[in-house]
C-alpha positions as CSV (number, residue, x, y, z in Angstrom):
1,M,0.0,0.0,0.0
2,I,1.2,3.5,-0.8
3,Q,2.0,5.5,2.3
4,V,0.6,9.0,2.2
5,E,2.2,11.7,4.3
6,P,-0.1,13.6,6.7
7,G,-1.4,16.7,5.0
8,T,-1.0,15.3,1.4
9,P,-4.1,15.6,-0.7
10,D,-5.9,12.3,-1.0
11,P,-6.5,10.7,-4.4
12,R,-10.0,12.1,-4.7
13,E,-8.7,15.6,-4.1
14,Q,-6.0,15.1,-6.7
15,I,-8.5,13.8,-9.3
16,A,-10.8,16.7,-8.6
17,G,-7.9,19.1,-9.2
18,L,-7.2,17.8,-12.7
19,T,-7.9,20.3,-15.5
20,F,-8.8,17.5,-18.0
21,G,-11.9,15.3,-17.8
22,L,-11.7,11.9,-16.0
23,I,-14.6,9.4,-16.2
24,L,-14.9,6.0,-14.6
25,L,-16.9,3.7,-16.9
26,A,-18.7,0.6,-15.7
27,P,-18.6,-2.6,-17.8
28,D,-21.9,-1.6,-19.5
29,L,-20.4,1.8,-20.5
30,T,-22.5,3.8,-18.0
31,I,-20.7,6.6,-16.2
32,A,-20.0,5.7,-12.6
33,Q,-17.9,8.7,-11.6
34,V,-16.8,12.0,-13.3
35,N,-14.4,14.7,-12.0
36,P,-15.1,18.5,-12.2
37,G,-12.9,18.7,-15.4
38,G,-15.3,16.2,-17.1
39,E,-18.3,18.1,-15.9
40,N,-16.9,21.3,-17.4
41,L,-16.0,19.7,-20.7
42,I,-19.3,17.9,-21.1
43,G,-21.4,20.7,-19.7
44,R,-23.4,18.7,-17.2
45,S,-23.1,18.1,-13.5
46,A,-22.0,14.7,-12.1
47,R,-25.5,14.3,-10.7
48,R,-26.9,14.4,-14.3
49,L,-24.1,12.1,-15.7
50,V,-23.8,9.2,-13.3
51,G,-25.7,6.2,-14.5
52,V,-26.0,7.5,-18.0
53,P,-24.4,5.6,-20.9
54,L,-21.3,7.5,-22.2
55,L,-22.4,7.1,-25.8
56,D,-25.7,8.8,-25.0
57,V,-23.8,11.8,-23.8
58,I,-21.0,12.0,-26.3
59,S,-21.5,11.3,-30.0
60,F,-18.5,10.1,-32.1
61,P,-18.9,10.8,-35.8
62,D,-16.0,8.3,-36.3
63,S,-17.9,5.1,-35.8
64,Q,-14.6,3.2,-35.1
65,I,-14.2,5.0,-31.8
66,A,-17.6,4.0,-30.6
67,E,-17.1,0.4,-31.8
68,R,-13.8,0.1,-29.9
69,L,-15.5,1.4,-26.8
70,R,-18.3,-1.1,-27.1
71,G,-15.9,-4.0,-27.9
72,E,-13.2,-5.5,-25.7
73,E,-10.6,-2.9,-26.5
74,T,-9.0,-2.2,-23.2
75,Q,-6.5,0.5,-24.3
76,L,-7.1,3.3,-26.6
77,V,-5.3,6.6,-27.3
78,A,-6.6,9.0,-29.9
79,R,-5.9,12.6,-30.6
80,G,-8.0,15.2,-32.4
81,V,-11.2,13.1,-32.2
82,P,-14.3,15.0,-33.4
83,I,-17.3,14.7,-31.0
84,T,-20.7,16.2,-30.6
85,V,-21.8,16.9,-27.0
86,E,-24.8,19.0,-25.8
87,G,-25.4,20.1,-29.4
88,R,-22.0,21.5,-30.0
89,S,-19.0,20.1,-31.9
90,A,-15.5,19.9,-30.5
91,L,-12.1,18.2,-30.9
92,I,-10.8,16.1,-28.0
93,N,-7.8,14.0,-27.1
94,L,-9.1,10.7,-25.7
95,T,-7.5,7.9,-23.7
96,V,-9.2,4.7,-22.4
97,S,-7.4,2.5,-19.8
98,A,-8.5,-0.8,-18.3
99,L,-8.5,-1.5,-14.5
100,P,-6.9,-5.0,-14.4
101,A,-8.2,-5.7,-10.9
102,H,-11.8,-4.9,-12.0
103,P,-12.5,-6.6,-15.3
104,G,-14.7,-4.5,-17.7
105,W,-14.2,-1.3,-15.8
106,R,-12.3,1.5,-17.6
107,V,-11.0,5.0,-17.0
108,V,-11.5,7.6,-19.7
109,T,-9.7,10.9,-20.0
110,L,-10.8,13.7,-22.2
111,S,-9.0,16.9,-23.0
112,D,-9.8,19.7,-25.4
113,A,-7.6,19.3,-28.5
114,G,-8.7,22.7,-29.7
115,Q,-6.6,24.4,-27.0
116,E,-3.4,22.9,-28.3
117,E,-1.1,25.0,-30.5
118,R,1.4,23.6,-33.0
119,M,3.8,25.7,-31.1
120,G,3.5,26.5,-27.4
121,E,2.3,30.0,-26.5
122,E,5.8,30.9,-25.4
123,D,7.4,29.6,-28.5
124,R,4.9,31.4,-30.7
125,A,5.6,34.7,-28.9
126,V,9.3,34.2,-29.4
127,A,8.7,33.4,-33.1
128,L,6.6,36.5,-33.6
129,R,8.9,38.8,-31.7
130,G,11.5,38.8,-34.4
131,P,9.2,40.1,-37.2
132,A,7.8,42.7,-34.8
133,V,11.3,44.1,-34.1
134,L,12.1,44.0,-37.8
135,A,8.9,45.8,-38.5
136,H,9.8,48.6,-36.1
137,E,13.1,49.1,-37.8
138,I,11.5,49.3,-41.3
139,K,9.0,52.0,-40.2
140,N,11.6,54.8,-39.9
141,P,12.9,54.5,-43.5
142,L,9.4,54.1,-44.8
143,S,8.5,57.5,-43.2
144,A,11.5,59.1,-44.9
145,I,10.5,57.6,-48.3
146,R,6.9,58.9,-47.9
147,G,8.2,62.4,-46.9
148,A,10.6,62.5,-49.8
149,A,7.8,61.5,-52.2
150,Q,5.6,64.3,-50.9
151,L,8.4,66.9,-51.3
152,V,9.0,65.7,-54.9
153,A,5.3,65.9,-55.6
154,R,5.2,69.6,-54.7
155,K,7.7,70.4,-57.5
156,L,5.8,68.5,-60.2
157,E,2.9,69.4,-62.4
158,E,-0.5,68.0,-61.5
159,G,-0.4,65.5,-64.4
160,D,3.1,64.2,-63.3
161,R,2.2,63.3,-59.7
162,K,0.8,59.8,-60.5
163,L,4.2,58.2,-59.7
164,T,4.6,60.0,-56.4
165,D,1.0,59.2,-55.4
166,L,1.8,55.6,-56.2
167,I,4.8,55.7,-53.9
168,T,2.9,57.2,-51.0
169,D,0.0,54.8,-51.4
170,E,2.4,51.8,-51.4
171,V,4.2,53.1,-48.4
172,D,0.9,53.5,-46.6
173,R,0.0,49.9,-47.5
174,I,3.3,48.6,-46.2
175,A,2.9,50.6,-43.0
176,Q,-0.5,49.1,-42.3
177,L,1.0,45.6,-42.9
178,I,3.8,46.5,-40.4
179,D,1.3,47.7,-37.8
180,R,-0.3,44.3,-38.0
181,M,3.0,42.5,-37.6
182,Q,3.8,44.7,-34.6
183,R,0.5,43.9,-32.9
184,L,1.2,40.1,-33.4
185,G,4.5,40.5,-31.6
186,R,3.1,42.6,-28.7
187,E,3.6,40.7,-25.4
188,Q,1.4,42.8,-23.1
189,P,-2.3,42.0,-23.4
190,E,-4.8,44.8,-23.5
191,P,-6.7,45.4,-20.2
192,V,-10.1,43.8,-19.9
193,A,-13.3,45.1,-18.4
194,P,-17.1,44.2,-18.4
195,F,-19.2,45.6,-21.2
196,N,-22.3,44.9,-23.3
197,L,-21.4,42.3,-25.9
198,H,-24.2,43.2,-28.4
199,A,-23.1,46.8,-28.5
200,A,-19.7,45.7,-29.7
201,V,-21.2,43.3,-32.3
202,R,-23.4,46.1,-33.7
203,R,-20.4,48.5,-33.8
204,A,-18.4,45.9,-35.8
205,C,-21.4,45.3,-38.2
206,D,-21.8,49.1,-38.8
207,T,-18.0,49.4,-39.6
208,V,-18.1,46.5,-42.1
209,S,-21.3,47.7,-43.7
210,A,-19.9,51.3,-44.1
211,A,-16.8,50.0,-45.8
212,S,-18.7,47.8,-48.3
213,D,-20.5,48.8,-51.5
214,D,-22.5,45.6,-51.6
215,E,-25.6,44.9,-49.6
216,I,-25.2,41.6,-47.8
217,R,-27.9,40.5,-45.4
218,I,-26.6,40.2,-41.8
219,R,-29.0,38.3,-39.6
220,E,-28.8,38.7,-35.9
221,E,-29.8,35.9,-33.5
222,F,-28.9,37.4,-30.1
223,D,-29.6,36.0,-26.6
224,P,-30.7,39.2,-24.9
225,S,-30.3,37.6,-21.4
226,L,-26.5,37.3,-21.7
227,P,-24.5,38.9,-18.9
228,P,-21.7,41.4,-19.6
229,V,-18.6,39.9,-21.2
230,L,-15.1,40.3,-19.6
231,A,-12.9,41.4,-22.5
232,N,-11.3,44.4,-24.2
233,E,-14.0,46.1,-26.1
234,G,-11.7,47.6,-28.8
235,A,-9.9,44.3,-29.3
236,L,-13.2,42.4,-29.6
237,V,-14.6,44.9,-32.1
238,Q,-11.4,44.4,-34.2
239,V,-11.9,40.6,-34.0
240,L,-15.5,40.9,-35.1
241,I,-14.7,43.3,-37.9
242,N,-12.2,40.8,-39.3
243,L,-14.5,37.8,-39.0
244,I,-17.6,39.6,-40.4
245,G,-15.4,41.1,-43.2
246,N,-14.1,37.7,-44.1
247,A,-17.7,36.3,-44.0
248,R,-18.8,39.1,-46.4
249,D,-15.9,38.3,-48.8
250,A,-16.6,34.6,-48.7
251,S,-20.3,34.9,-49.4
252,Q,-20.2,37.5,-52.1
253,G,-20.2,34.9,-54.9
254,Q,-23.5,33.3,-53.7
255,K,-26.9,34.0,-55.3
256,A,-28.3,35.0,-51.9
257,P,-25.2,35.9,-49.8
258,E,-26.0,35.8,-46.1
259,I,-24.2,36.2,-42.7
260,I,-25.6,35.1,-39.4
261,I,-24.3,36.4,-36.1
262,R,-25.4,34.4,-33.0
263,T,-24.7,34.9,-29.4
264,R,-25.5,32.4,-26.6
265,F,-24.6,31.1,-23.2
266,V,-22.8,27.7,-23.2
267,S,-21.7,25.8,-20.1
268,G,-18.8,23.5,-19.8
269,L,-16.2,25.3,-21.9
270,A,-13.0,26.3,-20.3
271,R,-9.4,27.1,-21.4
272,N,-6.3,26.4,-19.4
273,V,-4.5,29.8,-19.3
274,M,-0.8,29.1,-18.7
275,R,0.1,32.6,-17.5
276,L,-2.7,32.4,-15.0
277,G,-2.0,28.9,-13.9
278,R,-5.7,27.9,-13.9
279,P,-8.6,27.1,-16.2
280,V,-10.9,30.0,-17.2
281,K,-14.6,29.3,-17.9
282,L,-15.8,30.6,-21.3
283,P,-19.6,30.6,-21.3
284,I,-20.1,33.5,-23.7
285,E,-20.2,32.4,-27.4
286,I,-20.2,34.6,-30.5
287,Q,-20.7,32.8,-33.8
288,V,-20.1,34.3,-37.2
289,S,-21.5,32.2,-40.0
290,D,-21.5,32.7,-43.8
291,N,-23.0,30.6,-46.7
292,G,-19.8,30.9,-48.9
293,P,-17.9,28.0,-50.3
294,G,-15.7,27.5,-47.2
295,I,-12.0,27.4,-46.6
296,D,-9.7,25.3,-48.7
297,P,-9.4,22.0,-46.8
298,A,-5.6,22.1,-47.2
299,L,-5.6,25.3,-45.1
300,R,-8.2,24.6,-42.5
301,D,-5.8,23.4,-39.9
302,H,-3.5,26.4,-40.4
303,I,-5.7,29.5,-40.9
304,F,-4.8,31.0,-37.5
305,E,-1.1,30.8,-38.3
306,P,0.8,33.9,-39.5
307,F,1.2,34.4,-43.3
308,V,-1.4,31.7,-44.2
309,S,-4.2,33.0,-46.3
310,S,-6.9,31.6,-48.6
311,K,-7.3,34.9,-50.4
312,K,-5.5,35.5,-53.6
313,N,-3.8,38.7,-52.4
314,G,-4.0,38.1,-48.7
315,Q,-1.1,38.6,-46.4
316,G,-2.2,36.0,-43.9
317,L,-2.1,38.3,-40.8
318,G,-5.8,38.9,-40.2
319,L,-6.8,35.6,-38.5
320,A,-3.4,35.3,-36.8
321,L,-4.1,38.7,-35.2
322,V,-7.7,37.6,-34.4
323,N,-6.3,34.5,-32.7
324,K,-3.8,36.5,-30.6
325,L,-6.4,39.1,-29.6
326,V,-8.9,36.4,-28.5
327,R,-6.2,34.6,-26.5
328,D,-5.0,37.8,-24.9
329,M,-8.5,38.1,-23.5
330,D,-8.2,34.5,-22.1
331,G,-10.7,33.3,-24.8
332,R,-10.5,30.8,-27.6
333,I,-11.6,30.7,-31.2
334,G,-12.4,27.8,-33.6
335,H,-14.1,27.1,-36.9
336,E,-15.9,24.3,-38.6
337,R,-17.5,23.6,-42.0
338,D,-21.1,22.4,-42.2
339,A,-20.9,20.8,-45.6
340,T,-24.5,19.6,-45.5
341,G,-26.0,23.0,-44.8
342,G,-23.4,24.9,-46.8
343,W,-22.2,27.1,-43.9
344,T,-18.9,28.0,-42.4
345,H,-18.9,28.9,-38.6
346,F,-16.3,30.8,-36.6
347,R,-17.0,30.7,-32.9
348,V,-15.4,32.9,-30.2
349,H,-15.7,31.9,-26.6
350,L,-15.0,34.5,-23.8
351,P,-15.3,34.8,-20.1
352,M,-18.2,36.6,-18.5
353,A,-17.9,39.4,-16.0
354,K,-18.5,38.2,-12.4
């Protein structure tokens, strides 16, 4: 028997402190016990889960996973498994382990694969710091070039200023690109505070509509009972402008282009914030959907990475900046394609103000 020192947390306390979900399955695949991490991930309390078949709670589109759970498979490790739980889709990492002393009984662990980055957050920050420093150094000579072009323009006739106008326009375009690179490399998150989510959404919609010559229907499906969100209002407006603008561009080729913006309260979502050393609950959801053709499948797993773009002349910084701004607010962002309905969904999850 393992000797436990006085004052050491007992096994139940240790399991309750895990940030990932842990479920004890009986031989008939009903849930016998579940830790708080499992409650958060599934979105139900232990009282509502115990005694319920696991496959009634979690749906696996990949039938092989469900078959292996029903069979005699005693060990299973799977990463990036798509599931449907409580009407929402997610990607999880899954392990199933047998308990040799109790035939048929198994322990299942579930963790949110969508929280993982191809690089750790620290590695990503280091990787982006270099371009941000370089961008800062480029800005000074750009300003000199623009100023010189303006001086030359004053000495030219009106009809000869096309070239200097081209120089200043291109310098401005590059400067905007550099501003984005600098924001990607910024280490200090913007301060957060409570505010009305729907006011920020409408502000973003107004900005996108004012910048567009085409009339595209934006349908609002808001939950008016939502509490204030805890975020940075300016950063969230910037995130929504980018997502709504992308949705507008994606749907423009459709016969009846449409964008839907939904807000709702969801339970059970959390993100492990490394710099805070604890999980943060994310019950506020904003969904931006469009009926365009969707993202190139080859790019779907990389669209939040810098310099990756599905647009012909895109720089690939928009969604990378969106991802950074959302994470700076301790939130998370994901996307999925509903091929049957013909919709692309981007979902942002954020904390609520206490």
